[in-house]
Coordinates of C-alpha atoms and ligand atoms in Angstrom, one line a residue:
Chain T
M1 CA 26.9 -196.0 82.4
S2 CA 23.3 -194.4 81.9
A3 CA 22.4 -192.8 78.6
S4 CA 22.1 -189.5 79.7
S5 CA 26.0 -189.9 81.1
P6 CA 27.5 -188.2 77.7
N7 CA 25.8 -184.6 78.1
Q8 CA 25.9 -184.5 81.9
N9 CA 29.7 -185.7 82.3
P10 CA 31.1 -182.4 80.3
N11 CA 29.2 -179.9 82.6
Q12 CA 30.8 -181.8 85.9
L13 CA 34.0 -182.2 84.3
E14 CA 34.1 -178.4 83.5
Q15 CA 32.8 -177.3 87.0
I16 CA 35.8 -179.7 88.7
V17 CA 38.3 -177.6 86.0
A18 CA 36.7 -174.7 86.8
R19 CA 36.9 -174.9 90.8
Q20 CA 40.6 -176.2 90.6
R21 CA 41.3 -173.0 88.4
Q22 CA 40.0 -170.7 91.2
Q23 CA 41.8 -173.0 93.9
Q24 CA 44.7 -172.3 91.7
Q25 CA 44.3 -168.7 91.6
R26 CA 43.5 -167.8 94.9
F27 CA 46.9 -169.8 95.8
K28 CA 48.7 -167.5 93.3
T29 CA 47.6 -164.3 94.7
G30 CA 48.5 -165.9 98.3
V31 CA 52.0 -166.6 97.2
N32 CA 52.6 -162.5 95.7
I33 CA 50.9 -161.1 98.8
S34 CA 53.4 -163.1 101.1
Y35 CA 56.0 -161.5 98.7
G36 CA 55.0 -158.3 99.2
V37 CA 55.4 -159.0 103.1
L38 CA 58.6 -160.4 102.7
L39 CA 60.1 -157.5 100.5
L40 CA 58.4 -154.9 103.2
A41 CA 60.2 -156.5 106.1
L42 CA 63.4 -156.9 104.3
A43 CA 63.0 -153.5 103.6
F44 CA 62.0 -152.7 107.4
L45 CA 65.0 -154.9 108.2
F46 CA 67.9 -152.9 106.1
S47 CA 65.9 -149.7 106.9
G48 CA 68.3 -148.0 109.2
L49 CA 65.5 -147.0 111.6
E50 CA 65.6 -146.5 115.6
F51 CA 62.9 -146.9 118.1
N52 CA 61.2 -148.1 121.4
I53 CA 58.2 -150.5 121.8
G54 CA 57.9 -149.8 125.4
P55 CA 60.8 -150.9 127.2
I56 CA 62.3 -152.6 123.9
A57 CA 64.6 -150.4 121.9
I58 CA 64.6 -151.9 118.5
T59 CA 67.5 -151.4 115.9
T60 CA 67.7 -152.1 112.3
I61 CA 70.0 -152.7 109.8
S62 CA 72.3 -149.5 108.7
L63 CA 73.8 -149.3 105.6
D64 CA 76.0 -147.4 104.1
F65 CA 74.5 -146.1 101.1
V66 CA 77.1 -143.3 100.1
F67 CA 79.7 -146.2 99.4
I68 CA 77.0 -148.4 98.0
R69 CA 76.4 -145.8 95.2
E70 CA 80.0 -145.2 95.1
R71 CA 80.8 -148.7 94.9
I72 CA 77.8 -150.5 92.8
G73 CA 79.1 -149.7 89.6
F74 CA 82.9 -151.8 90.4
I75 CA 80.9 -154.6 91.2
F76 CA 78.7 -154.8 88.8
G77 CA 81.6 -154.3 86.5
G78 CA 82.5 -158.0 86.9
V79 CA 79.4 -159.6 85.8
G80 CA 80.6 -160.0 82.4
L81 CA 83.7 -161.7 83.5
T82 CA 81.6 -164.1 86.0
I83 CA 79.8 -164.8 82.9
M84 CA 82.1 -165.3 80.9
L85 CA 84.4 -167.7 83.2
A86 CA 81.0 -169.5 83.5
I87 CA 80.7 -170.3 79.9
L88 CA 83.9 -171.3 79.1
S89 CA 84.4 -173.7 82.4
I90 CA 80.6 -175.3 81.1
S91 CA 82.3 -175.2 77.6
L92 CA 85.5 -177.3 78.8
A93 CA 82.8 -179.3 80.8
C94 CA 80.9 -180.3 77.9
V95 CA 84.1 -182.1 76.1
L96 CA 85.3 -183.4 79.0
A97 CA 81.7 -185.0 80.0
L98 CA 81.6 -186.2 76.4
L99 CA 84.7 -187.5 76.5
G100 CA 84.2 -189.4 80.0
A101 CA 80.6 -190.6 78.9
L102 CA 82.2 -192.2 75.8
G103 CA 85.0 -193.5 78.0
R104 CA 82.6 -194.9 80.6
L105 CA 80.5 -196.8 77.5
S106 CA 83.4 -198.0 75.8
K107 CA 84.4 -201.5 75.3
F108 CA 88.3 -200.5 75.1
P109 CA 89.9 -201.1 78.7
P110 CA 92.4 -198.4 79.0
A111 CA 89.7 -195.9 77.8
Y112 CA 87.0 -197.2 80.3
A113 CA 89.6 -197.2 82.6
L114 CA 91.2 -193.7 82.3
S115 CA 87.4 -192.2 82.1
T116 CA 86.6 -194.1 85.8
F117 CA 89.5 -192.5 87.2
Y118 CA 89.3 -188.8 86.6
I119 CA 85.1 -189.3 87.5
S120 CA 86.4 -191.2 90.7
L121 CA 89.6 -188.6 91.5
I122 CA 87.7 -185.5 90.5
R123 CA 84.5 -186.3 93.0
G124 CA 86.8 -187.6 95.9
T125 CA 88.3 -184.0 96.3
P126 CA 87.2 -180.9 97.0
L127 CA 86.6 -178.2 94.3
L128 CA 88.5 -175.8 96.5
L129 CA 91.3 -177.6 96.7
Q130 CA 91.3 -178.3 92.7
I131 CA 91.2 -174.7 91.8
I132 CA 94.2 -173.9 94.3
F133 CA 95.6 -176.9 93.5
F134 CA 95.9 -175.7 89.6
F135 CA 96.9 -172.0 90.8
L136 CA 99.5 -172.8 93.9
A137 CA 101.0 -176.4 93.2
L138 CA 101.8 -176.7 89.4
P139 CA 104.0 -173.8 89.6
Q140 CA 106.3 -176.2 91.4
L141 CA 105.8 -178.2 88.6
G142 CA 107.2 -175.4 86.3
I143 CA 103.9 -174.7 85.0
R144 CA 102.4 -171.0 85.6
L145 CA 98.7 -170.8 85.3
S146 CA 97.3 -167.3 85.8
G147 CA 94.3 -167.0 88.0
L148 CA 91.7 -166.9 85.2
T149 CA 93.5 -170.0 83.8
A150 CA 93.9 -172.3 86.8
G151 CA 90.1 -171.7 88.0
V152 CA 88.5 -172.3 84.3
L153 CA 90.8 -175.1 84.0
A154 CA 89.4 -176.9 87.6
L155 CA 86.1 -175.5 87.3
G156 CA 85.7 -177.4 83.7
L157 CA 87.8 -180.9 85.0
N158 CA 85.6 -180.8 87.9
Y159 CA 82.1 -180.3 86.0
G160 CA 83.0 -182.5 83.4
A161 CA 83.3 -185.4 85.9
Y162 CA 79.9 -184.6 87.5
M163 CA 78.2 -184.1 83.9
T164 CA 79.6 -187.5 82.5
E165 CA 76.6 -188.7 84.2
I166 CA 74.6 -186.7 82.2
M167 CA 76.3 -187.2 79.1
R168 CA 75.8 -190.8 79.6
A169 CA 72.8 -191.1 80.3
G170 CA 71.5 -188.9 77.0
I171 CA 73.4 -191.1 74.9
Q172 CA 72.2 -194.7 76.5
S173 CA 68.7 -193.0 76.5
V174 CA 69.2 -193.5 72.3
G175 CA 67.3 -196.9 71.8
I176 CA 69.3 -199.8 70.5
G177 CA 67.5 -200.1 67.5
Q178 CA 68.8 -196.3 66.0
R179 CA 72.6 -198.1 66.5
E180 CA 71.5 -201.1 64.8
A181 CA 70.0 -199.4 61.8
A182 CA 72.8 -197.1 61.2
L183 CA 75.1 -200.4 61.4
A184 CA 72.6 -202.3 59.1
I185 CA 72.9 -199.6 56.7
G186 CA 76.9 -199.2 56.7
M187 CA 77.3 -196.6 58.7
T188 CA 80.6 -196.1 61.0
Q189 CA 80.8 -196.4 64.8
S190 CA 81.8 -192.3 64.3
Q191 CA 79.3 -191.7 62.2
I192 CA 76.7 -193.5 64.2
M193 CA 77.6 -191.4 67.1
R194 CA 78.0 -188.3 65.8
R195 CA 75.0 -188.2 63.2
I196 CA 72.3 -190.6 64.8
I197 CA 72.9 -191.1 68.7
L198 CA 74.5 -187.5 69.8
P199 CA 71.9 -185.3 67.9
Q200 CA 69.0 -187.3 69.7
A201 CA 71.0 -187.3 72.9
F202 CA 71.1 -183.4 73.1
R203 CA 67.6 -182.9 73.3
L204 CA 67.8 -184.9 76.9
V205 CA 71.6 -183.4 77.9
V206 CA 70.3 -179.6 77.6
P207 CA 68.1 -179.0 81.0
P208 CA 70.5 -180.5 83.2
I209 CA 73.3 -178.8 81.5
G210 CA 71.5 -175.7 82.1
N211 CA 71.2 -176.4 85.6
E212 CA 74.9 -177.1 85.9
F213 CA 75.3 -173.8 84.4
I214 CA 73.6 -172.2 86.3
A215 CA 75.4 -173.7 89.3
M216 CA 78.8 -172.7 87.5
L217 CA 77.6 -169.3 87.4
K218 CA 77.8 -169.2 91.3
D219 CA 80.5 -171.5 92.1
T220 CA 83.1 -169.3 89.6
S221 CA 83.3 -167.0 93.0
L222 CA 85.2 -169.9 93.9
I223 CA 88.5 -168.5 91.6
S224 CA 88.3 -165.3 93.7
V225 CA 90.2 -167.3 95.9
T226 CA 93.6 -166.8 93.7
G227 CA 92.8 -163.3 93.5
F228 CA 93.4 -160.9 90.4
V229 CA 90.5 -162.0 88.5
W230 CA 87.9 -159.3 88.4
E231 CA 84.7 -161.3 88.6
I232 CA 81.8 -160.1 91.4
L233 CA 83.4 -161.6 94.3
W234 CA 86.9 -160.4 94.2
R235 CA 85.8 -157.1 93.7
S236 CA 83.1 -156.7 96.9
Q237 CA 85.7 -158.6 98.8
R238 CA 88.3 -155.6 97.5
V239 CA 86.1 -152.6 98.0
G240 CA 84.8 -154.3 101.4
R241 CA 87.9 -154.4 103.1
Q242 CA 89.4 -151.1 101.6
S243 CA 86.5 -149.7 103.4
F244 CA 85.5 -151.7 106.2
R245 CA 82.1 -152.1 104.2
N246 CA 82.2 -155.7 103.7
L247 CA 78.4 -156.2 105.1
E248 CA 77.6 -153.9 102.1
A249 CA 80.2 -155.0 99.5
L250 CA 78.8 -158.7 99.8
L251 CA 75.2 -157.6 99.8
M252 CA 75.7 -156.1 96.7
A253 CA 77.5 -159.2 95.1
A254 CA 75.3 -161.5 96.2
L255 CA 72.1 -159.4 94.9
F256 CA 73.9 -159.1 91.0
Y257 CA 74.5 -163.0 91.7
W258 CA 70.6 -163.8 92.6
I259 CA 69.7 -161.4 89.3
I260 CA 72.0 -163.4 87.0
T261 CA 70.7 -166.7 88.1
I262 CA 66.8 -165.3 88.0
I263 CA 67.2 -164.3 84.1
F264 CA 69.4 -167.3 83.8
S265 CA 67.0 -169.8 84.8
A266 CA 64.4 -167.7 82.7
V267 CA 66.2 -168.0 79.6
Q268 CA 66.8 -172.1 80.9
N269 CA 62.9 -172.1 81.5
R270 CA 62.5 -170.8 77.7
I271 CA 65.3 -173.2 76.0
E272 CA 63.1 -176.4 78.0
A273 CA 60.0 -174.9 76.9
Y274 CA 60.9 -174.8 73.1
L275 CA 62.4 -178.5 73.4
G276 CA 59.7 -179.6 75.0
K277 CA 57.2 -178.3 72.1
G278 CA 59.1 -179.9 70.2
E279 CA 58.7 -183.2 71.1
R280 CA 54.6 -182.7 71.4
N281 CA 54.3 -181.4 67.9
S282 CA 56.0 -184.4 66.3
G283 CA 55.2 -186.5 69.0
G284 CA 51.6 -187.5 67.9
M285 CA 51.1 -190.5 66.4
I286 CA 48.9 -190.5 64.2
H287 CA 47.4 -194.2 63.6
Chain W
M1 CA 78.9 -224.8 40.1
T2 CA 77.3 -221.4 40.7
Q3 CA 77.6 -219.6 43.5
S4 CA 75.2 -218.9 45.7
L5 CA 74.8 -215.0 46.6
I6 CA 74.5 -216.0 50.4
E7 CA 76.1 -219.0 51.9
I8 CA 75.5 -219.8 55.7
K9 CA 77.6 -223.0 56.8
N10 CA 77.0 -224.9 59.8
L11 CA 76.5 -221.7 61.9
H12 CA 76.2 -221.4 65.9
K13 CA 75.7 -218.7 68.1
H14 CA 75.2 -218.8 72.0
F15 CA 74.4 -216.0 73.9
G16 CA 76.0 -217.4 77.6
A17 CA 74.4 -220.4 78.0
I18 CA 71.6 -220.0 75.6
Q19 CA 72.1 -221.9 72.2
A20 CA 70.2 -219.5 69.7
V21 CA 71.7 -221.1 66.7
N22 CA 72.1 -224.5 66.4
G23 CA 75.1 -225.5 63.4
V24 CA 72.2 -223.9 60.4
D25 CA 73.6 -224.4 56.8
L26 CA 71.6 -222.4 54.1
N27 CA 72.6 -221.1 50.5
I28 CA 70.3 -218.9 49.0
A29 CA 70.8 -217.6 45.3
Q30 CA 70.6 -214.7 43.0
G31 CA 66.8 -213.4 43.0
E32 CA 65.6 -216.0 45.1
V33 CA 63.0 -215.0 47.8
V34 CA 63.5 -217.5 51.2
V35 CA 61.1 -217.2 53.8
I36 CA 62.0 -218.3 57.4
V37 CA 59.1 -219.2 60.1
G38 CA 59.2 -221.3 62.9
P39 CA 58.0 -220.8 66.8
S40 CA 59.5 -217.6 68.8
G41 CA 62.7 -218.0 70.3
S42 CA 63.7 -220.7 67.3
G43 CA 66.9 -218.5 66.4
K44 CA 65.1 -216.9 63.1
S45 CA 66.8 -213.3 64.3
T46 CA 69.7 -214.4 65.0
V47 CA 70.2 -216.4 61.8
L48 CA 69.2 -213.1 59.8
R49 CA 71.4 -210.9 62.1
C50 CA 74.2 -212.7 61.7
I51 CA 73.9 -212.5 57.3
N52 CA 74.9 -208.5 58.3
H53 CA 77.0 -209.6 61.0
L54 CA 74.9 -207.9 63.4
E55 CA 75.3 -210.9 65.6
I56 CA 79.0 -212.3 65.1
P57 CA 78.5 -216.4 64.9
S58 CA 79.9 -218.5 68.3
A59 CA 81.1 -221.1 64.9
G60 CA 80.7 -221.4 61.5
A61 CA 80.8 -218.6 58.6
V62 CA 78.9 -216.7 56.3
Y63 CA 80.0 -215.5 52.7
I64 CA 78.0 -212.7 51.3
D65 CA 79.0 -212.7 47.7
G66 CA 81.9 -215.0 48.1
V67 CA 83.2 -213.2 51.2
H68 CA 83.6 -214.1 54.1
L69 CA 82.5 -212.0 56.9
E70 CA 83.6 -213.2 59.8
D71 CA 87.4 -212.8 58.3
R72 CA 89.2 -209.7 60.4
R73 CA 90.4 -208.3 56.8
T74 CA 86.7 -207.8 55.4
D75 CA 85.6 -204.1 55.2
I76 CA 82.1 -205.1 57.0
N77 CA 80.7 -201.6 56.5
K78 CA 80.9 -202.1 52.6
V79 CA 79.6 -205.7 52.8
R80 CA 76.4 -203.9 55.2
A81 CA 75.7 -200.9 52.4
E82 CA 75.1 -204.1 50.0
V83 CA 72.9 -205.8 52.6
G84 CA 69.5 -203.9 53.4
M85 CA 67.9 -204.9 56.9
V86 CA 64.3 -204.1 57.7
F87 CA 63.1 -204.6 61.2
Q88 CA 60.0 -205.6 63.5
Q89 CA 60.2 -201.7 64.9
F90 CA 60.8 -199.8 61.7
N91 CA 63.9 -198.1 63.5
L92 CA 63.8 -194.9 61.8
F93 CA 66.2 -192.2 62.9
A94 CA 63.8 -190.1 65.1
H95 CA 65.7 -186.5 64.7
L96 CA 65.8 -187.0 60.8
T97 CA 62.8 -186.3 58.3
V98 CA 61.9 -188.8 55.8
L99 CA 64.1 -187.4 53.2
D100 CA 67.1 -187.1 55.4
N101 CA 66.6 -191.2 56.6
I102 CA 66.7 -191.9 53.4
T103 CA 69.5 -189.7 52.2
I104 CA 72.4 -189.9 55.2
A105 CA 73.6 -193.3 53.9
Q106 CA 73.7 -192.6 51.0
R107 CA 75.5 -189.3 51.3
L108 CA 78.2 -191.0 54.1
V109 CA 78.8 -194.7 53.2
R110 CA 77.9 -194.5 49.3
K111 CA 79.4 -190.4 49.2
R112 CA 76.5 -189.5 47.0
S113 CA 76.0 -185.8 46.6
R114 CA 73.3 -183.8 48.5
G115 CA 71.2 -183.7 44.6
E116 CA 71.9 -186.8 43.8
A117 CA 71.0 -188.7 47.2
E118 CA 67.9 -186.8 47.2
E119 CA 66.8 -187.7 44.1
I120 CA 67.1 -191.1 44.2
A121 CA 65.4 -190.9 47.8
M122 CA 62.4 -189.2 45.9
R123 CA 62.0 -192.2 43.7
Q124 CA 61.9 -194.9 46.4
L125 CA 59.7 -193.1 48.0
E126 CA 57.4 -192.9 45.1
R127 CA 58.1 -196.5 44.5
V128 CA 56.9 -197.5 47.9
G129 CA 54.0 -194.9 47.3
I130 CA 54.4 -192.1 50.1
P131 CA 56.4 -189.3 48.2
E132 CA 54.3 -186.8 50.0
K133 CA 55.7 -187.7 53.0
A134 CA 59.0 -186.8 52.3
T135 CA 59.8 -183.4 55.0
M136 CA 57.8 -185.3 57.6
Y137 CA 59.4 -186.6 60.8
P138 CA 58.5 -190.7 61.3
R139 CA 56.9 -189.9 64.5
Q140 CA 54.6 -188.3 62.5
L141 CA 53.7 -191.3 60.2
S142 CA 51.8 -194.3 60.8
G143 CA 53.5 -197.4 61.5
G144 CA 53.1 -198.9 58.0
Q145 CA 54.2 -195.6 56.4
Q146 CA 57.2 -195.7 58.5
Q147 CA 57.6 -199.5 57.3
R148 CA 57.7 -198.1 53.8
V149 CA 60.0 -195.5 54.5
A150 CA 62.4 -197.7 56.1
I151 CA 62.2 -200.2 53.0
A152 CA 63.1 -197.5 51.1
R153 CA 65.8 -195.8 53.3
S154 CA 67.3 -199.7 52.6
L155 CA 66.9 -199.5 48.7
A156 CA 68.2 -196.2 48.5
M157 CA 71.2 -197.9 48.9
N158 CA 70.9 -200.2 46.1
P159 CA 71.4 -203.5 47.9
K160 CA 72.1 -207.0 46.2
I161 CA 70.4 -208.6 48.9
M162 CA 67.3 -207.5 51.3
L163 CA 66.3 -208.7 54.8
F164 CA 63.1 -208.1 56.7
D165 CA 62.8 -209.1 60.2
E166 CA 59.1 -209.8 61.1
P167 CA 58.1 -206.5 59.2
T168 CA 54.6 -206.2 59.9
S169 CA 54.5 -208.0 63.4
A170 CA 54.3 -204.6 65.0
L171 CA 51.6 -203.2 62.7
D172 CA 47.9 -202.9 62.7
P173 CA 46.1 -205.1 60.7
E174 CA 44.9 -202.4 57.9
M175 CA 48.5 -202.1 57.6
I176 CA 50.0 -205.1 57.1
K177 CA 49.0 -205.4 53.3
E178 CA 50.6 -202.2 52.1
V179 CA 54.2 -202.8 53.2
L180 CA 54.0 -206.5 51.8
D181 CA 52.7 -205.4 48.3
V182 CA 55.9 -203.2 48.5
M183 CA 57.9 -206.5 49.4
L184 CA 56.0 -208.5 46.7
D185 CA 56.8 -205.7 44.4
L186 CA 60.3 -205.9 45.2
A187 CA 60.7 -209.8 44.9
R188 CA 59.1 -209.1 41.3
D189 CA 62.0 -207.1 40.3
G190 CA 64.1 -209.9 41.0
M191 CA 65.6 -208.8 45.0
T192 CA 67.3 -211.4 46.9
M193 CA 65.2 -211.6 50.4
V194 CA 65.1 -213.7 53.1
V195 CA 62.2 -212.7 55.2
V196 CA 61.2 -214.0 58.3
T197 CA 57.4 -213.6 58.5
H198 CA 54.7 -215.9 59.6
E199 CA 52.4 -214.1 56.6
M200 CA 51.4 -217.1 54.3
G201 CA 50.0 -215.4 51.6
F202 CA 53.2 -213.3 51.2
A203 CA 55.1 -216.4 51.5
R204 CA 53.5 -218.6 48.7
A205 CA 52.9 -215.5 46.4
A206 CA 56.7 -214.4 46.6
A207 CA 58.5 -217.3 48.4
Q208 CA 60.6 -220.2 46.0
R209 CA 61.5 -221.8 49.4
V210 CA 60.3 -221.6 52.9
V211 CA 62.5 -222.7 55.8
F212 CA 61.2 -224.0 59.1
M213 CA 63.1 -223.6 62.1
D214 CA 62.8 -225.1 65.6
N215 CA 65.2 -225.0 68.7
G216 CA 68.3 -223.1 66.5
Q217 CA 68.1 -225.8 63.9
I218 CA 66.2 -226.0 60.3
I219 CA 64.1 -228.8 60.4
E220 CA 62.5 -228.7 56.9
V221 CA 63.1 -226.8 53.7
G222 CA 61.0 -227.1 50.6
P223 CA 58.4 -224.5 48.3
P224 CA 55.8 -222.7 50.2
D225 CA 52.8 -225.5 49.2
Q226 CA 54.8 -228.3 50.3
I227 CA 55.9 -226.8 53.6
F228 CA 52.5 -224.9 54.6
I229 CA 50.2 -227.8 53.3
N230 CA 52.6 -231.1 53.5
P231 CA 54.8 -230.8 56.2
T232 CA 56.7 -233.8 56.1
H233 CA 58.0 -233.2 59.9
E234 CA 55.7 -233.3 63.3
R235 CA 57.5 -230.3 64.6
T236 CA 56.0 -228.0 61.6
Q237 CA 52.7 -229.9 61.6
L238 CA 52.4 -228.6 64.9
F239 CA 54.0 -225.2 64.6
L240 CA 51.8 -224.7 61.2
S241 CA 48.1 -225.8 63.5
K242 CA 49.1 -223.4 66.2
I243 CA 49.5 -220.4 63.4
I244 CA 46.4 -221.0 61.3
K245 CA 44.2 -221.2 64.4
H246 CA 45.1 -217.9 65.5
Ligands
ADP301 N1 71.3 -210.2 72.5 C1 70.6 -211.5 73.5 N2 71.2 -211.8 74.3 C2 70.7 -212.6 74.6 N3 70.1 -214.1 74.5 C3 69.8 -213.3 73.3 C4 70.2 -212.5 72.4 N4 69.5 -212.2 71.3 C5 68.9 -213.6 71.3 N5 69.0 -213.9 72.4 C6 68.1 -215.7 72.4 O1 68.0 -216.4 71.5 C7 67.1 -217.3 71.4 C8 66.8 -216.6 69.8 O2 66.5 -215.9 69.6 P1 65.9 -215.0 68.0 O3 67.0 -215.5 67.7 O4 65.6 -213.6 68.4 O5 64.5 -215.9 68.1 P2 63.4 -215.8 66.9 O6 63.6 -214.6 66.5 O7 63.1 -216.6 66.5 O8 62.7 -215.4 68.1 C9 66.0 -216.8 72.1 O9 66.2 -217.7 73.2 C10 66.3 -215.3 72.8 O10 65.6 -215.4 74.0
MG302 MG1 63.2 -212.8 66.2

């Protein structure tokens, strides 16, 4: 290294950073313009316009806006229930996933067996079948569940099995030294799990559980097969069939799911940023 | 006959095919400071970890204050509350502040009130010289400070015995002294201590006996000066020549 390099390097570095930033800015602008074009194209596609370009007749999709205006409120009325179903199901799933993970990590054979059996059974069968099973098959055994209960139980059980892996990874991410220090100071296994391991695993499992919740928001639509659970899809199918306006009805439902997903994804990003920030703030080792 | 505070009888421990400890007998009296030295892999940590039952012996027995650890009827958590342990990697609870690190076991195990636990915690923090760090998180502290918190965390339980497993090996050289000073202080106050360390200065200042281990066995036991200056065994001499060269 020459003696002058300490003076030159920062300048060069600044130039490189500035160029990178410029490139990023140009890319962003390009993406935004493309979004605009895409939206215009969609608007045109659904504009209902008909015209000819020379010999070719062009017809765009025409929607029944009177129907949409009349029914959008009814379909929107399902948003609350959809979110509530997702919250109930994910809560059940979290509890089951935690139990499943503890079972998977247990040295007690029956607990391990029960947990792996549960995971295998649920992962080996379709979610839709599970929902229908709870609703249609259990009554034959004298267990009559409402569509809502059957749906939440099935979704919770299903997601719980898949989320076991998330919980297990979270628990195992906590170093063995934490457990040994707690043991060495006289804490019991359950105290260690509740006070030392799980609080530290929490940070790691929140982001993936957020992903599961967002997927769950859409999978609640499967409950519509049981009928009479007034969530978004069920409502849209109902009005769509009544008026033979399935296209409009399903488009509205799709739009609501999409908007909900975008909102909750933004919330999730905020939460992740918050958790990440905590990590950084306290992460600096001052040696 | 006066009973030893720690009695280790014919201790064996194997991990699969590895014989980590191979017939160790050692009695340690109340108030005694014993330093264990020996090459890496000679079984020092394993012996130490058998003293608080973090490792379960394959054969032999460990008695703490007359209580047989391997007896199924022994409440091991109760014994562990009396035996503090300080690890090479500190192992402070990462999600808790320094103060909470020191109060959590006092409250859960010793059933002390929050106020009492915090008062004791602050006293211990003052003893190790960093009361001003009470509200910080472990990762905001230097290694030496973390290790001193770890010592305070153990002391807050009022243990009868303190075990140290290479407490300064993970520290930068300039921080070793601050930790050794705390340990020396503790030794002067009469704490029964078992310390795995290669800090000969500490051993000579604090230890009544030095135990040299190799291959899972105790090769030689004696006062620090005898072991360090006039070791009788060849293996001890060989080992000492190696660590002194470093
Ligand atoms: N949990 C374990 N599993 C397998 N082998 C182990 C385990 N702990 C220690 N050992 C082995 O036992 C021997 C003694 O280890 P240790 O007591 O840690 O030695 P020291 O502390 O003297 O370096 C080593 O060969 C080590 O690899
Ligand atoms: Mg060791």
